[in-house]
mmCIF file of N, CA and C in Angstrom:
data_model
loop_
_atom_site.group_PDB
_atom_site.id
_atom_site.type_symbol
_atom_site.label_atom_id
_atom_site.label_comp_id
_atom_site.label_asym_id
_atom_site.label_seq_id
_atom_site.Cartn_x
_atom_site.Cartn_y
_atom_site.Cartn_z
ATOM 1 N N UNK A 1 -0.959 187.284 161.218
ATOM 2 C CA UNK A 1 0.858 187.411 161.876
ATOM 3 C C UNK A 1 1.450 187.348 160.648
ATOM 4 N N UNK A 2 1.591 186.038 159.743
ATOM 5 C CA UNK A 2 2.720 186.378 158.604
ATOM 6 C C UNK A 2 2.733 187.371 158.244
ATOM 7 N N UNK A 3 1.680 188.264 157.704
ATOM 8 C CA UNK A 3 1.505 189.315 156.610
ATOM 9 C C UNK A 3 2.327 190.335 157.793
ATOM 10 N N UNK A 4 1.921 190.778 158.933
ATOM 11 C CA UNK A 4 2.496 191.426 160.246
ATOM 12 C C UNK A 4 4.323 191.382 159.974
ATOM 13 N N UNK A 5 4.449 190.056 160.011
ATOM 14 C CA UNK A 5 5.991 189.876 160.623
ATOM 15 C C UNK A 5 6.756 190.238 158.910
ATOM 16 N N UNK A 6 6.290 189.992 157.434
ATOM 17 C CA UNK A 6 6.605 190.472 156.388
ATOM 18 C C UNK A 6 6.507 191.642 156.276
ATOM 19 N N UNK A 7 5.545 192.780 156.742
ATOM 20 C CA UNK A 7 5.860 193.519 156.650
ATOM 21 C C UNK A 7 6.781 194.306 157.888
ATOM 22 N N UNK A 8 6.749 193.880 158.621
ATOM 23 C CA UNK A 8 8.109 194.031 159.363
ATOM 24 C C UNK A 8 9.195 194.274 159.029
ATOM 25 N N UNK A 9 9.748 192.668 158.848
ATOM 26 C CA UNK A 9 10.781 192.761 157.973
ATOM 27 C C UNK A 9 11.146 193.653 157.278
ATOM 28 N N UNK A 10 10.128 193.923 156.607
ATOM 29 C CA UNK A 10 10.844 194.981 155.181
ATOM 30 C C UNK A 10 11.137 196.197 155.652
ATOM 31 N N UNK A 11 9.931 196.837 156.500
ATOM 32 C CA UNK A 11 10.459 198.090 157.177
ATOM 33 C C UNK A 11 12.044 198.199 157.882
ATOM 34 N N UNK A 12 12.077 196.987 158.603
ATOM 35 C CA UNK A 12 13.233 197.253 159.484
ATOM 36 C C UNK A 12 14.746 196.875 157.998
ATOM 37 N N UNK A 13 14.239 196.182 157.200
ATOM 38 C CA UNK A 13 15.535 196.483 155.747
ATOM 39 C C UNK A 13 15.740 197.661 155.230
ATOM 40 N N UNK A 14 13.926 198.323 155.404
ATOM 41 C CA UNK A 14 14.473 199.899 154.549
ATOM 42 C C UNK A 14 15.073 200.670 155.563
ATOM 43 N N UNK A 15 14.679 200.464 156.570
ATOM 44 C CA UNK A 15 15.178 201.778 157.591
ATOM 45 C C UNK A 15 16.608 201.573 157.276
ATOM 46 N N UNK A 16 17.432 199.795 157.521
ATOM 47 C CA UNK A 16 18.825 199.710 157.743
ATOM 48 C C UNK A 16 19.413 200.571 156.219
ATOM 49 N N UNK A 17 18.594 200.081 154.969
ATOM 50 C CA UNK A 17 19.390 200.851 154.118
ATOM 51 C C UNK A 17 19.820 202.409 154.310
ATOM 52 N N UNK A 18 18.759 202.635 154.338
ATOM 53 C CA UNK A 18 18.856 204.339 154.932
ATOM 54 C C UNK A 18 19.433 204.738 156.023
ATOM 55 N N UNK A 19 19.494 204.290 157.056
ATOM 56 C CA UNK A 19 20.511 204.561 158.066
ATOM 57 C C UNK A 19 22.232 204.294 157.022
ATOM 58 N N UNK A 20 22.224 202.914 156.319
ATOM 59 C CA UNK A 20 23.716 203.187 156.063
ATOM 60 C C UNK A 20 24.054 204.482 154.873
ATOM 61 N N UNK A 21 22.982 204.886 154.397
ATOM 62 C CA UNK A 21 22.931 205.628 152.967
ATOM 63 C C UNK A 21 23.147 207.115 153.373
ATOM 64 N N UNK A 22 21.599 207.399 154.122
ATOM 65 C CA UNK A 22 21.373 208.848 154.524
ATOM 66 C C UNK A 22 22.346 209.500 155.201
ATOM 67 N N UNK A 23 22.449 211.171 155.385
ATOM 68 C CA UNK A 23 23.223 211.725 155.945
ATOM 69 C C UNK A 23 23.030 211.774 157.265
ATOM 70 N N UNK A 24 23.947 212.458 158.418
ATOM 71 C CA UNK A 24 23.751 212.228 159.691
ATOM 72 C C UNK A 24 22.251 212.196 160.440
ATOM 73 N N UNK A 25 21.508 213.362 160.582
ATOM 74 C CA UNK A 25 20.272 213.084 161.030
ATOM 75 C C UNK A 25 18.896 212.099 160.830
ATOM 76 N N UNK A 26 18.985 212.463 158.854
ATOM 77 C CA UNK A 26 18.200 211.476 158.639
ATOM 78 C C UNK A 26 18.356 209.572 159.391
ATOM 79 N N UNK A 27 19.906 209.503 158.717
ATOM 80 C CA UNK A 27 20.283 208.305 159.131
ATOM 81 C C UNK A 27 20.515 207.908 160.444
ATOM 82 N N UNK A 28 20.451 208.241 161.853
ATOM 83 C CA UNK A 28 20.272 208.313 162.581
ATOM 84 C C UNK A 28 18.947 208.086 163.430
ATOM 85 N N UNK A 29 18.024 208.917 162.502
ATOM 86 C CA UNK A 29 16.501 208.852 163.119
ATOM 87 C C UNK A 29 16.302 207.226 162.272
ATOM 88 N N UNK A 30 16.878 207.142 161.459
ATOM 89 C CA UNK A 30 16.856 205.532 160.804
ATOM 90 C C UNK A 30 16.737 204.320 161.428
ATOM 91 N N UNK A 31 18.283 204.297 161.942
ATOM 92 C CA UNK A 31 18.829 203.321 162.752
ATOM 93 C C UNK A 31 18.196 203.586 164.080
ATOM 94 N N UNK A 32 17.510 204.155 164.595
ATOM 95 C CA UNK A 32 16.848 204.190 166.147
ATOM 96 C C UNK A 32 15.344 203.794 165.861
ATOM 97 N N UNK A 33 14.763 204.282 164.621
ATOM 98 C CA UNK A 33 13.528 203.696 164.254
ATOM 99 C C UNK A 33 13.836 201.906 163.956
ATOM 100 N N UNK A 34 15.090 201.618 163.323
ATOM 101 C CA UNK A 34 15.124 200.281 163.298
ATOM 102 C C UNK A 34 15.284 199.495 164.642
ATOM 103 N N UNK A 35 15.804 199.874 165.362
ATOM 104 C CA UNK A 35 15.914 199.603 166.737
ATOM 105 C C UNK A 35 14.991 199.515 167.451
ATOM 106 N N UNK A 36 14.099 200.374 167.125
ATOM 107 C CA UNK A 36 12.815 200.358 167.939
ATOM 108 C C UNK A 36 12.128 199.121 167.403
ATOM 109 N N UNK A 37 11.974 199.016 166.249
ATOM 110 C CA UNK A 37 11.375 197.624 165.470
ATOM 111 C C UNK A 37 11.825 196.448 166.129
ATOM 112 N N UNK A 38 13.162 196.291 166.015
ATOM 113 C CA UNK A 38 13.611 195.149 166.323
ATOM 114 C C UNK A 38 13.129 194.269 167.879
ATOM 115 N N UNK A 39 13.031 195.671 168.732
ATOM 116 C CA UNK A 39 12.737 195.237 169.866
ATOM 117 C C UNK A 39 11.239 194.970 170.112
ATOM 118 N N UNK A 40 10.516 195.999 169.120
ATOM 119 C CA UNK A 40 9.358 195.732 169.392
ATOM 120 C C UNK A 40 8.512 194.442 168.830
ATOM 121 N N UNK A 41 8.970 194.350 167.770
ATOM 122 C CA UNK A 41 8.210 192.852 167.299
ATOM 123 C C UNK A 41 8.094 191.930 167.648
ATOM 124 N N UNK A 42 9.458 191.739 168.295
ATOM 125 C CA UNK A 42 8.872 190.022 169.397
ATOM 126 C C UNK A 42 8.031 190.579 170.484
ATOM 127 N N UNK A 43 7.757 191.588 171.150
ATOM 128 C CA UNK A 43 7.083 191.675 172.031
ATOM 129 C C UNK A 43 5.615 191.950 171.668
ATOM 130 N N UNK A 44 5.591 192.417 170.442
ATOM 131 C CA UNK A 44 4.173 192.080 169.800
ATOM 132 C C UNK A 44 3.870 190.753 169.598
ATOM 133 N N UNK A 45 4.394 189.847 168.942
ATOM 134 C CA UNK A 45 4.103 188.700 168.633
ATOM 135 C C UNK A 45 3.760 187.917 170.469
ATOM 136 N N UNK A 46 4.788 188.267 171.496
ATOM 137 C CA UNK A 46 3.991 187.775 172.628
ATOM 138 C C UNK A 46 3.179 188.330 173.114
ATOM 139 N N UNK A 47 2.101 189.719 173.314
ATOM 140 C CA UNK A 47 1.456 189.915 173.064
ATOM 141 C C UNK A 47 0.292 189.468 172.374
ATOM 142 N N UNK A 48 0.217 189.439 171.417
ATOM 143 C CA UNK A 48 -0.675 188.599 169.897
ATOM 144 C C UNK A 48 -0.706 187.223 170.779
ATOM 145 N N UNK A 49 0.330 186.267 171.025
ATOM 146 C CA UNK A 49 -0.018 184.719 171.429
ATOM 147 C C UNK A 49 -0.751 185.105 172.947
ATOM 148 N N UNK A 50 -0.424 186.060 173.829
ATOM 149 C CA UNK A 50 -1.250 186.076 175.205
ATOM 150 C C UNK A 50 -2.648 186.385 174.884
ATOM 151 N N UNK A 51 -3.147 187.019 173.590
ATOM 152 C CA UNK A 51 -4.358 187.730 173.362
ATOM 153 C C UNK A 51 -4.822 186.217 172.680
ATOM 154 N N UNK A 52 -4.549 185.060 172.147
ATOM 155 C CA UNK A 52 -5.056 184.429 171.556
ATOM 156 C C UNK A 52 -4.760 183.047 172.632
ATOM 157 N N UNK A 53 -4.109 182.567 173.488
ATOM 158 C CA UNK A 53 -4.052 182.239 174.389
ATOM 159 C C UNK A 53 -5.228 181.919 175.195
ATOM 160 N N UNK A 54 -5.338 183.356 175.639
ATOM 161 C CA UNK A 54 -6.833 183.936 176.813
ATOM 162 C C UNK A 54 -7.715 183.269 176.017
ATOM 163 N N UNK A 55 -7.531 183.693 175.147
ATOM 164 C CA UNK A 55 -9.116 183.964 174.368
ATOM 165 C C UNK A 55 -9.307 181.689 173.767
ATOM 166 N N UNK A 56 -8.609 181.313 173.512
ATOM 167 C CA UNK A 56 -8.665 179.600 173.837
ATOM 168 C C UNK A 56 -8.950 178.832 175.056
ATOM 169 N N UNK A 57 -8.932 180.019 176.053
ATOM 170 C CA UNK A 57 -8.745 178.920 177.625
ATOM 171 C C UNK A 57 -7.354 178.727 177.677
ATOM 172 N N UNK A 58 -6.483 178.772 177.365
ATOM 173 C CA UNK A 58 -5.159 178.591 178.049
ATOM 174 C C UNK A 58 -4.448 179.538 178.745
ATOM 175 N N UNK A 59 -5.215 179.455 180.015
ATOM 176 C CA UNK A 59 -4.375 180.739 181.208
ATOM 177 C C UNK A 59 -3.194 180.534 181.363
ATOM 178 N N UNK A 60 -2.656 179.513 181.705
ATOM 179 C CA UNK A 60 -1.137 179.103 181.804
ATOM 180 C C UNK A 60 -0.257 179.750 181.037
ATOM 181 N N UNK A 61 -0.078 179.468 180.066
ATOM 182 C CA UNK A 61 0.390 180.069 178.927
ATOM 183 C C UNK A 61 0.300 181.671 178.845
ATOM 184 N N UNK A 62 -1.426 181.932 178.572
ATOM 185 C CA UNK A 62 -1.036 183.212 178.655
ATOM 186 C C UNK A 62 -1.013 184.314 179.773
ATOM 187 N N UNK A 63 -0.468 182.908 180.748
ATOM 188 C CA UNK A 63 -0.229 183.995 182.169
ATOM 189 C C UNK A 63 1.467 184.218 181.944
ATOM 190 N N UNK A 64 1.894 182.983 181.557
ATOM 191 C CA UNK A 64 3.458 183.227 181.592
ATOM 192 C C UNK A 64 4.180 184.183 180.560
ATOM 193 N N UNK A 65 2.959 184.710 178.976
ATOM 194 C CA UNK A 65 3.618 185.829 178.024
ATOM 195 C C UNK A 65 3.255 186.383 178.822
ATOM 196 N N UNK A 66 2.438 187.022 180.059
ATOM 197 C CA UNK A 66 1.837 188.117 180.319
ATOM 198 C C UNK A 66 3.196 188.566 181.342
ATOM 199 N N UNK A 67 3.878 187.763 181.907
ATOM 200 C CA UNK A 67 4.635 187.493 183.102
ATOM 201 C C UNK A 67 5.973 188.244 182.405
ATOM 202 N N UNK A 68 5.963 187.137 181.061
ATOM 203 C CA UNK A 68 7.387 188.281 180.337
ATOM 204 C C UNK A 68 7.555 189.659 179.906
ATOM 205 N N UNK A 69 5.930 190.076 179.560
ATOM 206 C CA UNK A 69 5.688 190.976 179.003
ATOM 207 C C UNK A 69 5.729 192.314 180.207
ATOM 208 N N UNK A 70 5.937 191.637 181.605
ATOM 209 C CA UNK A 70 5.825 192.410 183.015
ATOM 210 C C UNK A 70 7.565 192.669 183.206
ATOM 211 N N UNK A 71 8.009 191.273 182.858
ATOM 212 C CA UNK A 71 9.506 191.447 183.263
ATOM 213 C C UNK A 71 10.561 192.644 182.237
ATOM 214 N N UNK A 72 9.921 192.832 180.901
ATOM 215 C CA UNK A 72 10.234 193.784 180.104
ATOM 216 C C UNK A 72 10.430 195.043 180.315
ATOM 217 N N UNK A 73 8.771 195.165 180.709
ATOM 218 C CA UNK A 73 8.136 196.588 181.332
ATOM 219 C C UNK A 73 8.448 196.866 182.442
ATOM 220 N N UNK A 74 9.073 195.902 183.404
ATOM 221 C CA UNK A 74 9.575 196.201 184.640
ATOM 222 C C UNK A 74 11.257 196.682 184.134
ATOM 223 N N UNK A 75 12.130 196.133 183.493
ATOM 224 C CA UNK A 75 13.464 195.923 183.408
ATOM 225 C C UNK A 75 13.407 197.504 182.350
ATOM 226 N N UNK A 76 12.686 198.103 181.769
ATOM 227 C CA UNK A 76 12.484 199.370 180.685
ATOM 228 C C UNK A 76 12.088 200.556 182.085
ATOM 229 N N UNK A 77 11.906 200.307 182.944
ATOM 230 C CA UNK A 77 11.205 201.334 184.208
ATOM 231 C C UNK A 77 12.474 201.674 184.675
ATOM 232 N N UNK A 78 13.046 200.009 185.127
ATOM 233 C CA UNK A 78 13.899 200.569 186.065
ATOM 234 C C UNK A 78 15.564 201.299 185.776
ATOM 235 N N UNK A 79 15.260 200.630 184.307
ATOM 236 C CA UNK A 79 16.412 201.272 183.288
ATOM 237 C C UNK A 79 16.293 203.448 183.103
ATOM 238 N N UNK A 80 15.359 203.722 183.705
ATOM 239 C CA UNK A 80 15.221 204.765 183.056
ATOM 240 C C UNK A 80 15.048 205.731 184.669
#
């Protein structure tokens, strides 16, 4: 997980730099990509923890993590 988070941090920094320097269309796409990554990174971490907790037999923590992901998904679908 540490390597994943380091790669994501580098990707966010690169996208932020491109968003600041690039022209309209490319800069806007880089900014949107950066925001998507900033939203997705914590959700991927929670999903990873849910799978890990479930496989280790800690069902209560896995269910709480699944509920957190469920709340985010419902919020996303209600916003559209």
